[in-house]
């Protein structure tokens, strides 16, 4: 599998640009689709699975998802390569750990990633740095139309698009927005915001989606209801109601900290820098946790030792698979901790 | 957000977390108390709402409702297309093929309603290749709901517009 093209850049989701990027790291929309004339994966034999995979890859290779798509066959990939795709937010952890014929199609700019044979036959995803749900909605719709012209999708007049799990039924849409909320965490208001989100039937998760905890103040908010609303209505709930409100809360909390607790705030930011630039052995989670206040410091103009681009690179390249790919060798956890600290000191020390 | 004064008080019971619940007792004597949510819950002052993910709700629901259904005639039914039974679904949380939604519809509908805030009908995108009757049906469901909303909001201009759209679609 040729991942060289991907592994040298930070990719789309960590580009650090786009609307509201002081608080919104990235936004993503995915559509779940299944071929009408095949079983869902739970009941598919290994040969049926391969047949489904080939039918979809054939259409993507013919240009249905854009001319510049690269297809990565996950059966051929080793675990470092699989995790590299997870760390770049192109596939889910479940997809990396899955079995049988499966893969992902990635566009050259890493804005489109189509998972093949994850839980559903197709998970069409589009992602952008910052808050940009309208163009994401148009983009997944376009890919869906192009694929639907070649492949018949399972659809029911009452229930809409049929999915392996009834929770994704109907539109099959999942909108998720990755937020950086360090100030709300510091002022201990994060739980209230998370509760309010859950009351609105939204899921609040960590950096890598389902089953992951929030590390370094990064939270992923996504819809859970997919039936009974139009795609547009679901997207607008995020872009007009939920996200602007959370962004406003976070900005207000940052202002409050700067006005009333500036020494405490600066201490948090610069202490993190002190640790990062001196550590001799550090985990990936601790790195993320320390980069969090520094990111806030950069965006608030209170930190200037390095810029956001450098921070994003350190964020991505210190993760286990990227670190090993960069160094060209397989390392155990202990060795990674030392290699990670060395790399960080070289970049920012 | 709360005022700064309230923000800085720590819980009088555990002395650790921030106090977010502020109570004025009048019996046996008048006093003010400031607690965090956990302590307030332990003292029975508030009841914290438990939050479950849709998946947890689903799992619980599958166990109870689908489990009950299995005891009846549905137990013996398997999908003629893929062979999946409700028992399989109960175990895996995933269905075997699109036809399962037809075979097990009665058992699945309460679960679907529950997972989707009471919704039972799709009103979103229809595949471009879907037969016109499906497009019409889905469109009508959406428009009728919009009409109801417009009437509830007393937006009669919009209601009239939606009503015309419904008539146009019905006559197709």
Short mmCIF file of C-alpha atoms in Angstrom, two decimals:
data_model
loop_
_atom_site.label_atom_id
_atom_site.label_comp_id
_atom_site.label_asym_id
_atom_site.label_seq_id
_atom_site.Cartn_x
_atom_site.Cartn_y
_atom_site.Cartn_z
CA UNK A 1 0.00 0.00 0.00
CA UNK A 2 1.47 3.33 -0.98
CA UNK A 3 0.85 5.74 1.86
CA UNK A 4 3.87 7.93 1.19
CA UNK A 5 1.76 10.56 -0.53
CA UNK A 6 -0.37 10.89 2.56
CA UNK A 7 2.08 10.52 5.39
CA UNK A 8 4.23 13.56 4.61
CA UNK A 9 1.56 16.22 5.08
CA UNK A 10 -0.89 17.01 7.86
CA UNK A 11 -3.87 16.37 5.59
CA UNK A 12 -7.20 18.14 5.66
CA UNK A 13 -8.65 17.77 9.12
CA UNK A 14 -5.63 19.30 10.86
CA UNK A 15 -5.07 22.11 8.38
CA UNK A 16 -6.14 24.55 11.12
CA UNK A 17 -8.08 26.84 8.80
CA UNK A 18 -11.68 27.53 7.85
CA UNK A 19 -14.57 29.30 9.60
CA UNK A 20 -14.52 29.30 13.43
CA UNK A 21 -11.22 27.43 13.43
CA UNK A 22 -10.29 28.94 16.80
CA UNK A 23 -12.78 26.47 18.26
CA UNK A 24 -13.84 24.12 15.45
CA UNK A 25 -11.02 21.77 14.42
CA UNK A 26 -12.89 20.03 11.64
CA UNK A 27 -16.32 19.09 10.37
CA UNK A 28 -17.48 15.93 8.67
CA UNK A 29 -20.59 14.46 7.04
CA UNK A 30 -21.05 10.82 6.18
CA UNK A 31 -23.80 8.90 4.41
CA UNK A 32 -24.43 5.19 5.00
CA UNK A 33 -25.45 3.21 1.91
CA UNK A 34 -25.90 -0.47 1.05
CA UNK A 35 -26.24 -2.27 -2.25
CA UNK A 36 -29.86 -3.38 -2.75
CA UNK A 37 -29.05 -6.77 -4.21
CA UNK A 38 -26.60 -8.03 -1.56
CA UNK A 39 -26.93 -8.99 2.10
CA UNK A 40 -25.63 -6.65 4.80
CA UNK A 41 -22.16 -7.61 5.97
CA UNK A 42 -23.33 -9.50 9.07
CA UNK A 43 -24.95 -12.15 6.86
CA UNK A 44 -22.55 -11.95 3.91
CA UNK A 45 -20.21 -14.86 3.21
CA UNK A 46 -16.58 -14.09 2.60
CA UNK A 47 -17.06 -14.41 -1.17
CA UNK A 48 -20.14 -12.16 -1.11
CA UNK A 49 -18.10 -9.64 0.85
CA UNK A 50 -15.42 -9.69 -1.81
CA UNK A 51 -18.04 -9.37 -4.53
CA UNK A 52 -19.52 -6.26 -2.84
CA UNK A 53 -16.02 -4.80 -2.41
CA UNK A 54 -15.17 -5.34 -6.07
CA UNK A 55 -18.47 -3.92 -7.35
CA UNK A 56 -17.91 -0.70 -5.40
CA UNK A 57 -14.18 -0.39 -6.16
CA UNK A 58 -14.96 -0.81 -9.85
CA UNK A 59 -17.24 2.25 -9.83
CA UNK A 60 -14.83 4.32 -7.76
CA UNK A 61 -11.93 3.37 -10.05
CA UNK A 62 -14.07 4.47 -13.00
CA UNK A 63 -14.19 7.93 -11.43
CA UNK A 64 -17.53 7.93 -9.59
CA UNK A 65 -15.97 9.58 -6.54
CA UNK A 66 -13.67 11.95 -8.43
CA UNK A 67 -10.73 11.33 -10.76
CA UNK A 68 -8.03 11.57 -8.09
CA UNK A 69 -9.20 8.82 -5.73
CA UNK A 70 -6.66 6.39 -4.31
CA UNK A 71 -7.95 3.07 -3.06
CA UNK A 72 -6.34 1.43 -0.05
CA UNK A 73 -7.09 -2.25 0.38
CA UNK A 74 -7.09 -2.85 4.13
CA UNK A 75 -6.64 -6.61 3.73
CA UNK A 76 -3.21 -5.90 2.29
CA UNK A 77 -2.27 -3.25 4.84
CA UNK A 78 -0.22 -3.93 7.96
CA UNK A 79 -1.34 -2.54 11.32
CA UNK A 80 0.87 0.58 11.15
CA UNK A 81 -0.66 1.48 7.79
CA UNK A 82 -4.17 0.81 9.05
CA UNK A 83 -3.60 3.00 12.11
CA UNK A 84 -2.05 5.72 9.99
CA UNK A 85 -5.41 6.03 8.21
CA UNK A 86 -7.21 6.14 11.58
CA UNK A 87 -4.88 8.87 12.86
CA UNK A 88 -5.61 10.89 9.71
CA UNK A 89 -9.36 10.49 10.40
CA UNK A 90 -9.90 8.74 7.06
CA UNK A 91 -11.22 5.48 8.53
CA UNK A 92 -12.75 4.46 11.87
CA UNK A 93 -10.98 2.29 14.43
CA UNK A 94 -13.62 -0.36 13.82
CA UNK A 95 -12.76 -0.38 10.12
CA UNK A 96 -9.03 -0.77 10.80
CA UNK A 97 -9.70 -3.65 13.20
CA UNK A 98 -12.32 -5.32 10.97
CA UNK A 99 -11.87 -8.42 8.88
CA UNK A 100 -12.43 -9.65 5.35
CA UNK A 101 -12.49 -7.64 2.10
CA UNK A 102 -12.62 -3.98 3.01
CA UNK A 103 -10.92 -0.74 2.15
CA UNK A 104 -11.11 2.99 1.72
CA UNK A 105 -11.03 5.37 -1.20
CA UNK A 106 -9.28 8.67 -0.41
CA UNK A 107 -9.13 11.76 -2.60
CA UNK A 108 -5.71 13.41 -3.09
CA UNK A 109 -6.68 16.37 -0.87
CA UNK A 110 -8.01 13.96 1.80
CA UNK A 111 -11.35 15.75 1.83
CA UNK A 112 -13.21 12.67 0.65
CA UNK A 113 -12.89 9.23 2.20
CA UNK A 114 -15.24 6.42 1.29
CA UNK A 115 -15.11 3.40 3.57
CA UNK A 116 -16.06 0.19 1.82
CA UNK A 117 -17.43 -2.72 3.90
CA UNK A 118 -17.24 -1.07 7.29
CA UNK A 119 -20.58 -1.64 9.11
CA UNK A 120 -22.44 -0.78 5.91
CA UNK A 121 -21.30 -1.45 2.35
CA UNK A 122 -20.54 2.24 1.87
CA UNK A 123 -19.78 5.07 4.24
CA UNK A 124 -19.39 8.14 2.04
CA UNK A 125 -17.51 10.79 4.01
CA UNK A 126 -16.47 14.32 3.30
CA UNK A 127 -14.41 16.37 5.73
CA UNK A 128 -13.05 19.88 6.04
CA UNK A 129 -10.88 21.83 8.35
CA UNK A 130 -13.00 24.33 10.35
CA UNK A 131 -16.76 24.71 10.21
CA UNK A 132 -18.04 24.18 6.68
CA UNK A 133 -21.09 21.91 6.74
CA UNK A 134 -22.89 23.42 3.73
CA UNK A 135 -20.16 22.51 1.26
CA UNK A 136 -19.77 19.10 2.92
CA UNK A 137 -23.49 18.47 2.43
CA UNK A 138 -23.21 19.33 -1.27
CA UNK A 139 -20.11 17.19 -1.63
CA UNK A 140 -21.48 13.94 -0.13
CA UNK A 141 -24.69 14.46 -2.09
CA UNK A 142 -22.69 14.72 -5.31
CA UNK A 143 -20.70 11.53 -4.60
CA UNK A 144 -23.94 9.76 -3.62
CA UNK A 145 -25.61 10.79 -6.90
CA UNK A 146 -22.64 9.65 -8.96
CA UNK A 147 -22.52 6.25 -7.23
CA UNK A 148 -26.32 5.85 -7.28
CA UNK A 149 -26.27 6.25 -11.06
CA UNK A 150 -24.19 3.06 -11.23
CA UNK A 151 -25.20 1.10 -8.13
CA UNK A 152 -28.74 0.41 -6.82
CA UNK A 153 -28.93 1.28 -3.12
CA UNK A 154 -31.24 -0.46 -0.64
CA UNK A 155 -34.16 1.92 -0.14
CA UNK A 156 -37.62 1.57 1.38
CA UNK A 157 -40.42 4.02 0.68
CA UNK A 158 -41.30 4.35 4.35
CA UNK A 159 -37.94 3.88 6.03
CA UNK A 160 -35.62 5.48 3.48
CA UNK A 161 -32.07 4.19 3.00
CA UNK A 162 -31.75 0.82 4.73
CA UNK A 163 -28.75 0.23 6.97
CA UNK A 164 -27.31 -2.73 8.84
CA UNK A 165 -28.21 -1.12 12.16
CA UNK A 166 -31.66 0.52 12.47
CA UNK A 167 -30.10 3.52 14.26
CA UNK A 168 -28.66 4.79 10.93
CA UNK A 169 -31.83 4.28 8.92
CA UNK A 170 -33.56 6.90 6.76
CA UNK A 171 -31.12 9.54 5.60
CA UNK A 172 -28.11 7.52 6.75
CA UNK A 173 -26.50 10.86 7.55
CA UNK A 174 -24.11 11.55 10.39
CA UNK A 175 -22.92 15.09 10.88
CA UNK A 176 -20.02 15.47 13.27
CA UNK A 177 -18.04 18.46 14.38
CA UNK A 178 -14.72 18.27 16.24
CA UNK A 179 -14.47 21.02 18.83
CA UNK A 180 -11.57 22.29 20.91
CA UNK A 181 -13.02 23.46 24.24
CA UNK A 182 -10.13 24.07 26.67
CA UNK A 183 -11.64 27.17 28.30
CA UNK A 184 -14.99 25.50 28.99
CA UNK A 185 -13.04 22.66 30.59
CA UNK A 186 -10.98 25.07 32.71
CA UNK A 187 -14.06 26.95 33.90
CA UNK A 188 -15.68 23.54 34.57
CA UNK A 189 -18.66 24.33 32.37
CA UNK A 190 -17.95 21.58 29.89
CA UNK A 191 -20.22 19.05 31.59
CA UNK A 192 -23.17 21.38 31.34
CA UNK A 193 -22.55 21.96 27.64
CA UNK A 194 -22.19 18.21 27.07
CA UNK A 195 -25.41 17.57 28.96
CA UNK A 196 -27.28 20.18 26.94
CA UNK A 197 -25.99 18.56 23.75
CA UNK A 198 -27.12 15.12 24.93
CA UNK A 199 -30.55 16.50 25.79
CA UNK A 200 -30.78 17.50 22.12
CA UNK A 201 -30.18 13.86 21.13
CA UNK A 202 -26.58 14.47 20.13
CA UNK A 203 -23.66 12.19 20.90
CA UNK A 204 -20.56 13.69 22.53
CA UNK A 205 -17.40 11.67 22.03
CA UNK A 206 -13.62 11.88 22.02
CA UNK A 207 -11.06 12.49 19.30
CA UNK A 208 -11.53 9.23 17.41
CA UNK A 209 -15.28 8.83 17.58
CA UNK A 210 -17.28 5.98 19.00
CA UNK A 211 -15.92 4.49 22.20
CA UNK A 212 -13.14 7.04 22.70
CA UNK A 213 -12.73 9.52 25.53
CA UNK A 214 -12.08 13.20 25.24
CA UNK A 215 -8.32 13.76 25.38
CA UNK A 216 -6.79 17.21 25.39
CA UNK A 217 -10.15 19.00 25.42
CA UNK A 218 -11.15 17.74 21.97
CA UNK A 219 -14.79 16.76 21.67
CA UNK A 220 -16.76 15.36 18.77
CA UNK A 221 -20.46 16.23 18.61
CA UNK A 222 -22.74 14.32 16.24
CA UNK A 223 -26.41 13.62 15.55
CA UNK A 224 -27.99 10.33 16.54
CA UNK A 225 -31.36 10.63 14.86
CA UNK A 226 -31.35 9.94 11.12
CA UNK A 227 -35.03 9.27 10.35
CA UNK A 228 -37.92 11.73 10.09
CA UNK A 229 -35.86 14.81 9.22
CA UNK A 230 -34.38 15.97 5.93
CA UNK A 231 -30.61 16.00 5.47
CA UNK A 232 -30.79 19.79 5.25
CA UNK A 233 -32.70 20.11 8.51
CA UNK A 234 -30.15 17.93 10.32
CA UNK A 235 -27.24 19.94 8.90
CA UNK A 236 -28.91 23.26 9.73
CA UNK A 237 -29.44 22.23 13.36
CA UNK A 238 -25.65 22.09 13.60
CA UNK A 239 -24.67 25.07 11.49
CA UNK A 240 -27.34 27.47 12.74
CA UNK A 241 -28.14 26.34 16.26
CA UNK A 242 -25.74 24.08 18.10
CA UNK A 243 -22.24 24.90 16.92
CA UNK A 244 -22.45 28.74 16.87
CA UNK A 245 -23.75 28.56 20.44
CA UNK A 246 -20.98 26.28 21.72
CA UNK A 247 -18.38 28.39 19.90
CA UNK A 248 -19.79 31.49 21.56
CA UNK A 249 -19.65 29.83 25.02
CA UNK A 250 -16.04 28.80 24.48
CA UNK A 251 -15.04 32.28 23.25
CA UNK A 252 -16.76 33.91 26.22
CA UNK A 253 -15.00 31.52 28.59
CA UNK A 254 -11.64 32.37 26.95
CA UNK A 255 -12.37 36.11 27.33
CA UNK A 256 -13.33 35.62 30.96
CA UNK A 257 -10.14 33.69 31.65
CA UNK A 258 -8.03 36.36 29.92
CA UNK A 259 -9.69 39.19 31.86
CA UNK A 260 -9.95 37.64 35.29
CA UNK A 261 -7.41 34.85 35.50
CA UNK A 262 -4.69 35.86 33.06
CA UNK A 263 -1.81 34.61 35.23
CA UNK A 264 -3.49 31.24 35.69
CA UNK A 265 -4.18 31.04 31.96
CA UNK A 266 -0.62 31.94 30.92
CA UNK A 267 0.79 29.57 33.51
CA UNK A 268 -1.26 26.74 32.02
CA UNK A 269 -0.06 27.54 28.48
CA UNK A 270 3.63 28.08 29.27
CA UNK A 271 3.87 25.22 31.75
CA UNK A 272 2.62 22.92 28.97
CA UNK A 273 5.33 24.30 26.69
CA UNK A 274 7.91 23.76 29.42
CA UNK A 275 6.95 20.12 29.80
CA UNK A 276 6.73 19.41 26.08
CA UNK A 277 10.05 21.03 25.25
CA UNK A 278 11.90 19.24 28.06
CA UNK A 279 10.31 15.81 28.31
CA UNK A 280 12.54 12.81 27.63
CA UNK A 281 9.73 10.28 27.40
CA UNK A 282 6.10 11.12 26.66
CA UNK A 283 2.88 9.35 25.64
CA UNK A 284 0.64 10.31 22.76
CA UNK A 285 -2.21 11.21 25.13
CA UNK A 286 -0.01 13.45 27.26
CA UNK A 287 1.26 15.16 24.11
CA UNK A 288 -2.31 15.91 23.03
CA UNK A 289 -3.23 17.10 26.51
CA UNK A 290 -0.26 19.51 26.56
CA UNK A 291 -0.76 20.75 22.99
CA UNK A 292 -4.33 21.71 23.89
CA UNK A 293 -3.59 24.81 26.05
CA UNK A 294 -0.82 25.83 23.63
CA UNK A 295 -3.28 25.76 20.72
CA UNK A 296 -5.57 28.02 22.72
CA UNK A 297 -2.59 30.25 23.56
CA UNK A 298 -1.66 30.62 19.89
CA UNK A 299 -5.25 31.45 18.91
CA UNK A 300 -5.52 33.99 21.75
CA UNK A 301 -2.22 35.65 20.86
CA UNK A 302 -0.61 34.67 24.18
CA UNK A 303 1.95 32.23 22.83
CA UNK A 304 4.47 32.82 20.04
CA UNK A 305 7.29 30.27 20.28
CA UNK A 306 5.86 28.39 17.30
CA UNK A 307 2.83 28.67 15.03
CA UNK A 308 -0.36 26.68 14.50
CA UNK A 309 1.04 24.84 11.49
CA UNK A 310 3.93 23.47 13.56
CA UNK A 311 1.53 22.55 16.35
CA UNK A 312 -0.70 20.62 13.96
CA UNK A 313 2.29 18.76 12.55
CA UNK A 314 3.49 17.81 16.03
CA UNK A 315 -0.06 16.74 16.90
CA UNK A 316 -0.29 14.37 13.95
CA UNK A 317 3.27 13.07 13.64
CA UNK A 318 3.60 12.14 17.32
CA UNK A 319 0.78 9.63 17.09
CA UNK A 320 2.02 6.01 17.16
CA UNK A 321 1.55 5.04 13.50
CA UNK A 322 2.82 8.35 12.08
CA UNK A 323 5.83 8.31 14.38
CA UNK A 324 6.80 4.81 13.28
CA UNK A 325 6.17 5.56 9.61
CA UNK A 326 8.31 8.72 9.86
CA UNK A 327 11.16 6.86 11.57
CA UNK A 328 10.78 3.88 9.27
CA UNK A 329 10.78 1.31 12.05
CA UNK A 330 8.45 -0.57 14.36
CA UNK A 331 8.79 0.54 17.99
CA UNK A 332 7.24 -0.70 21.21
CA UNK A 333 5.41 1.69 23.52
CA UNK A 334 8.48 2.52 25.61
CA UNK A 335 10.67 3.20 22.57
CA UNK A 336 7.92 5.31 21.05
CA UNK A 337 7.74 7.44 24.20
CA UNK A 338 11.45 8.27 23.90
CA UNK A 339 11.34 8.79 20.10
CA UNK A 340 8.28 11.02 20.49
CA UNK A 341 9.97 13.23 23.09
CA UNK A 342 13.09 13.50 20.88
CA UNK A 343 11.01 14.54 17.88
CA UNK A 344 9.05 17.12 19.89
CA UNK A 345 12.23 18.72 21.29
CA UNK A 346 13.68 18.90 17.78
CA UNK A 347 10.55 20.61 16.46
CA UNK A 348 9.77 23.05 19.25
CA UNK A 349 12.55 22.94 21.83
CA UNK B 1 -22.97 31.57 31.94
CA UNK B 2 -23.24 32.19 35.64
CA UNK B 3 -21.87 35.24 37.41
CA UNK B 4 -18.31 35.26 38.68
CA UNK B 5 -19.34 35.15 42.33
CA UNK B 6 -21.11 31.86 41.82
CA UNK B 7 -18.31 30.52 39.63
CA UNK B 8 -15.70 30.59 42.33
CA UNK B 9 -17.46 28.90 45.24
CA UNK B 10 -16.43 25.32 45.82
CA UNK B 11 -18.80 22.68 47.12
CA UNK B 12 -19.38 22.94 50.88
CA UNK B 13 -19.77 19.19 51.22
CA UNK B 14 -16.77 17.75 49.32
CA UNK B 15 -14.71 20.93 49.06
CA UNK B 16 -13.42 19.75 45.69
CA UNK B 17 -15.79 20.46 42.82
CA UNK B 18 -17.33 23.77 41.86
CA UNK B 19 -20.67 24.47 43.51
CA UNK B 20 -23.35 24.77 40.86
CA UNK B 21 -26.39 24.08 43.03
CA UNK B 22 -27.33 26.90 45.38
CA UNK B 23 -30.00 26.22 47.99
CA UNK B 24 -31.66 28.35 50.60
CA UNK B 25 -33.07 26.19 53.40
CA UNK B 26 -35.81 27.68 55.57
CA UNK B 27 -36.33 24.69 57.86
CA UNK B 28 -35.08 24.15 60.60
CA UNK B 29 -33.37 27.53 60.19
CA UNK B 30 -32.66 29.82 57.32
CA UNK B 31 -29.27 29.08 55.74
CA UNK B 32 -27.65 29.10 52.31
CA UNK B 33 -25.79 26.10 50.99
CA UNK B 34 -23.64 25.65 47.91
CA UNK B 35 -23.07 22.17 46.50
CA UNK B 36 -21.65 20.50 43.43
CA UNK B 37 -24.04 18.39 41.36
CA UNK B 38 -22.73 15.07 42.65
CA UNK B 39 -23.14 16.03 46.30
CA UNK B 40 -26.52 17.61 45.58
CA UNK B 41 -27.61 14.33 44.07
CA UNK B 42 -26.29 12.33 47.03
CA UNK B 43 -28.22 14.57 49.39
CA UNK B 44 -31.30 14.03 47.28
CA UNK B 45 -31.60 17.72 46.42
CA UNK B 46 -31.55 17.06 42.67
CA UNK B 47 -31.96 14.03 40.50
CA UNK B 48 -29.31 13.86 37.85
CA UNK B 49 -30.66 12.79 34.50
CA UNK B 50 -28.96 9.67 33.27
CA UNK B 51 -27.75 9.85 29.72
CA UNK B 52 -27.54 6.85 27.48
CA UNK B 53 -26.23 6.71 23.97
CA UNK B 54 -28.61 5.55 21.27
CA UNK B 55 -26.70 2.30 21.16
CA UNK B 56 -27.27 1.64 24.85
CA UNK B 57 -30.97 2.41 24.44
CA UNK B 58 -31.04 0.12 21.45
CA UNK B 59 -29.33 -2.74 23.27
CA UNK B 60 -31.72 -2.45 26.23
CA UNK B 61 -34.66 -2.26 23.91
CA UNK B 62 -33.61 -5.21 21.81
CA UNK B 63 -33.26 -7.27 24.98
CA UNK B 64 -36.70 -6.44 26.32
CA UNK B 65 -39.04 -5.88 23.40
CA UNK B 66 -37.50 -8.05 20.74
CA UNK B 67 -36.83 -10.65 23.42
CA UNK B 68 -40.54 -10.65 24.30
CA UNK B 69 -41.51 -10.86 20.64
CA UNK B 70 -39.27 -13.86 20.16
CA UNK B 71 -41.36 -15.81 22.65
CA UNK B 72 -44.28 -15.55 20.25
CA UNK B 73 -44.73 -16.71 16.70
CA UNK B 74 -41.79 -14.60 15.46
CA UNK B 75 -39.36 -17.04 17.02
CA UNK B 76 -39.73 -19.49 14.19
CA UNK B 77 -39.42 -16.91 11.43
CA UNK B 78 -36.20 -16.41 9.57
CA UNK B 79 -35.68 -14.09 6.60
CA UNK B 80 -36.18 -16.09 3.39
CA UNK B 81 -33.47 -13.98 1.71
CA UNK B 82 -30.60 -14.17 4.20
CA UNK B 83 -31.71 -16.60 6.92
CA UNK B 84 -31.34 -14.07 9.73
CA UNK B 85 -33.61 -14.48 12.76
CA UNK B 86 -34.60 -11.91 15.38
CA UNK B 87 -32.42 -13.83 17.80
CA UNK B 88 -29.42 -13.12 15.52
CA UNK B 89 -30.32 -9.44 15.53
CA UNK B 90 -30.64 -9.52 19.29
CA UNK B 91 -27.13 -10.93 19.54
CA UNK B 92 -25.37 -8.81 16.90
CA UNK B 93 -27.33 -5.56 16.87
CA UNK B 94 -27.21 -5.71 13.07
CA UNK B 95 -29.61 -7.04 10.49
CA UNK B 96 -28.77 -9.51 7.73
CA UNK B 97 -30.22 -7.91 4.61
CA UNK B 98 -32.59 -5.16 3.39
CA UNK B 99 -35.48 -7.66 3.30
CA UNK B 100 -35.23 -8.12 7.11
CA UNK B 101 -36.96 -4.73 7.39
CA UNK B 102 -39.98 -6.27 5.62
CA UNK B 103 -39.97 -9.62 7.44
CA UNK B 104 -39.44 -8.20 10.94
CA UNK B 105 -41.12 -4.85 10.49
CA UNK B 106 -43.61 -5.29 13.36
CA UNK B 107 -40.88 -6.17 15.82
CA UNK B 108 -38.54 -3.44 14.54
CA UNK B 109 -40.91 -0.46 14.34
CA UNK B 110 -41.12 0.27 18.09
CA UNK B 111 -37.35 0.15 18.25
CA UNK B 112 -36.95 2.42 15.22
CA UNK B 113 -39.42 4.90 16.69
CA UNK B 114 -37.53 4.92 19.94
CA UNK B 115 -34.12 5.40 18.32
CA UNK B 116 -35.35 8.26 16.12
CA UNK B 117 -37.27 10.49 18.51
CA UNK B 118 -40.61 8.99 17.51
CA UNK B 119 -40.12 9.22 13.74
CA UNK B 120 -41.49 6.43 11.56
CA UNK B 121 -41.19 7.88 8.06
CA UNK B 122 -38.27 8.97 5.90
CA UNK B 123 -38.61 12.49 4.54
CA UNK B 124 -35.13 13.03 3.14
CA UNK B 125 -33.35 12.23 -0.07
CA UNK B 126 -34.76 9.66 -2.46
CA UNK B 127 -32.41 7.84 -4.85
CA UNK B 128 -32.48 9.58 -8.25
CA UNK B 129 -33.36 6.22 -9.81
CA UNK B 130 -36.26 5.45 -7.43
CA UNK B 131 -39.59 4.96 -9.11
CA UNK B 132 -41.78 8.09 -9.22
CA UNK B 133 -44.32 6.65 -6.78
CA UNK B 134 -41.69 6.47 -4.03
CA UNK B 135 -40.56 10.02 -4.71
CA UNK B 136 -44.17 11.17 -4.56
CA UNK B 137 -44.90 9.35 -1.32
CA UNK B 138 -41.81 10.63 0.46
CA UNK B 139 -42.48 14.15 -0.78
CA UNK B 140 -46.05 14.05 0.50
CA UNK B 141 -45.01 12.91 3.96
CA UNK B 142 -42.59 15.81 4.21
CA UNK B 143 -45.01 18.41 2.82
CA UNK B 144 -47.87 17.36 5.09
CA UNK B 145 -45.63 17.77 8.09
CA UNK B 146 -44.50 21.18 6.83
CA UNK B 147 -48.16 22.16 6.42
CA UNK B 148 -48.91 21.15 9.99
CA UNK B 149 -45.90 23.13 11.23
CA UNK B 150 -46.92 26.20 9.26
CA UNK B 151 -50.45 26.05 10.66
CA UNK B 152 -49.14 25.62 14.21
CA UNK B 153 -46.93 28.66 13.72
CA UNK B 154 -49.88 30.51 12.20
CA UNK B 155 -47.78 31.16 9.12
CA UNK B 156 -50.73 31.01 6.73
CA UNK B 157 -48.84 32.34 3.75
CA UNK B 158 -46.42 29.42 3.96
CA UNK B 159 -49.28 27.02 4.69
CA UNK B 160 -51.07 28.07 1.50
CA UNK B 161 -47.88 27.59 -0.50
CA UNK B 162 -47.28 24.13 0.95
CA UNK B 163 -50.94 23.17 0.37
CA UNK B 164 -50.57 24.07 -3.33
CA UNK B 165 -47.42 21.95 -3.53
CA UNK B 166 -49.28 19.02 -1.96
CA UNK B 167 -52.13 19.36 -4.49
CA UNK B 168 -49.70 19.55 -7.38
CA UNK B 169 -47.85 16.44 -6.20
CA UNK B 170 -51.08 14.52 -5.52
CA UNK B 171 -52.35 15.17 -9.02
CA UNK B 172 -49.18 13.83 -10.64
#
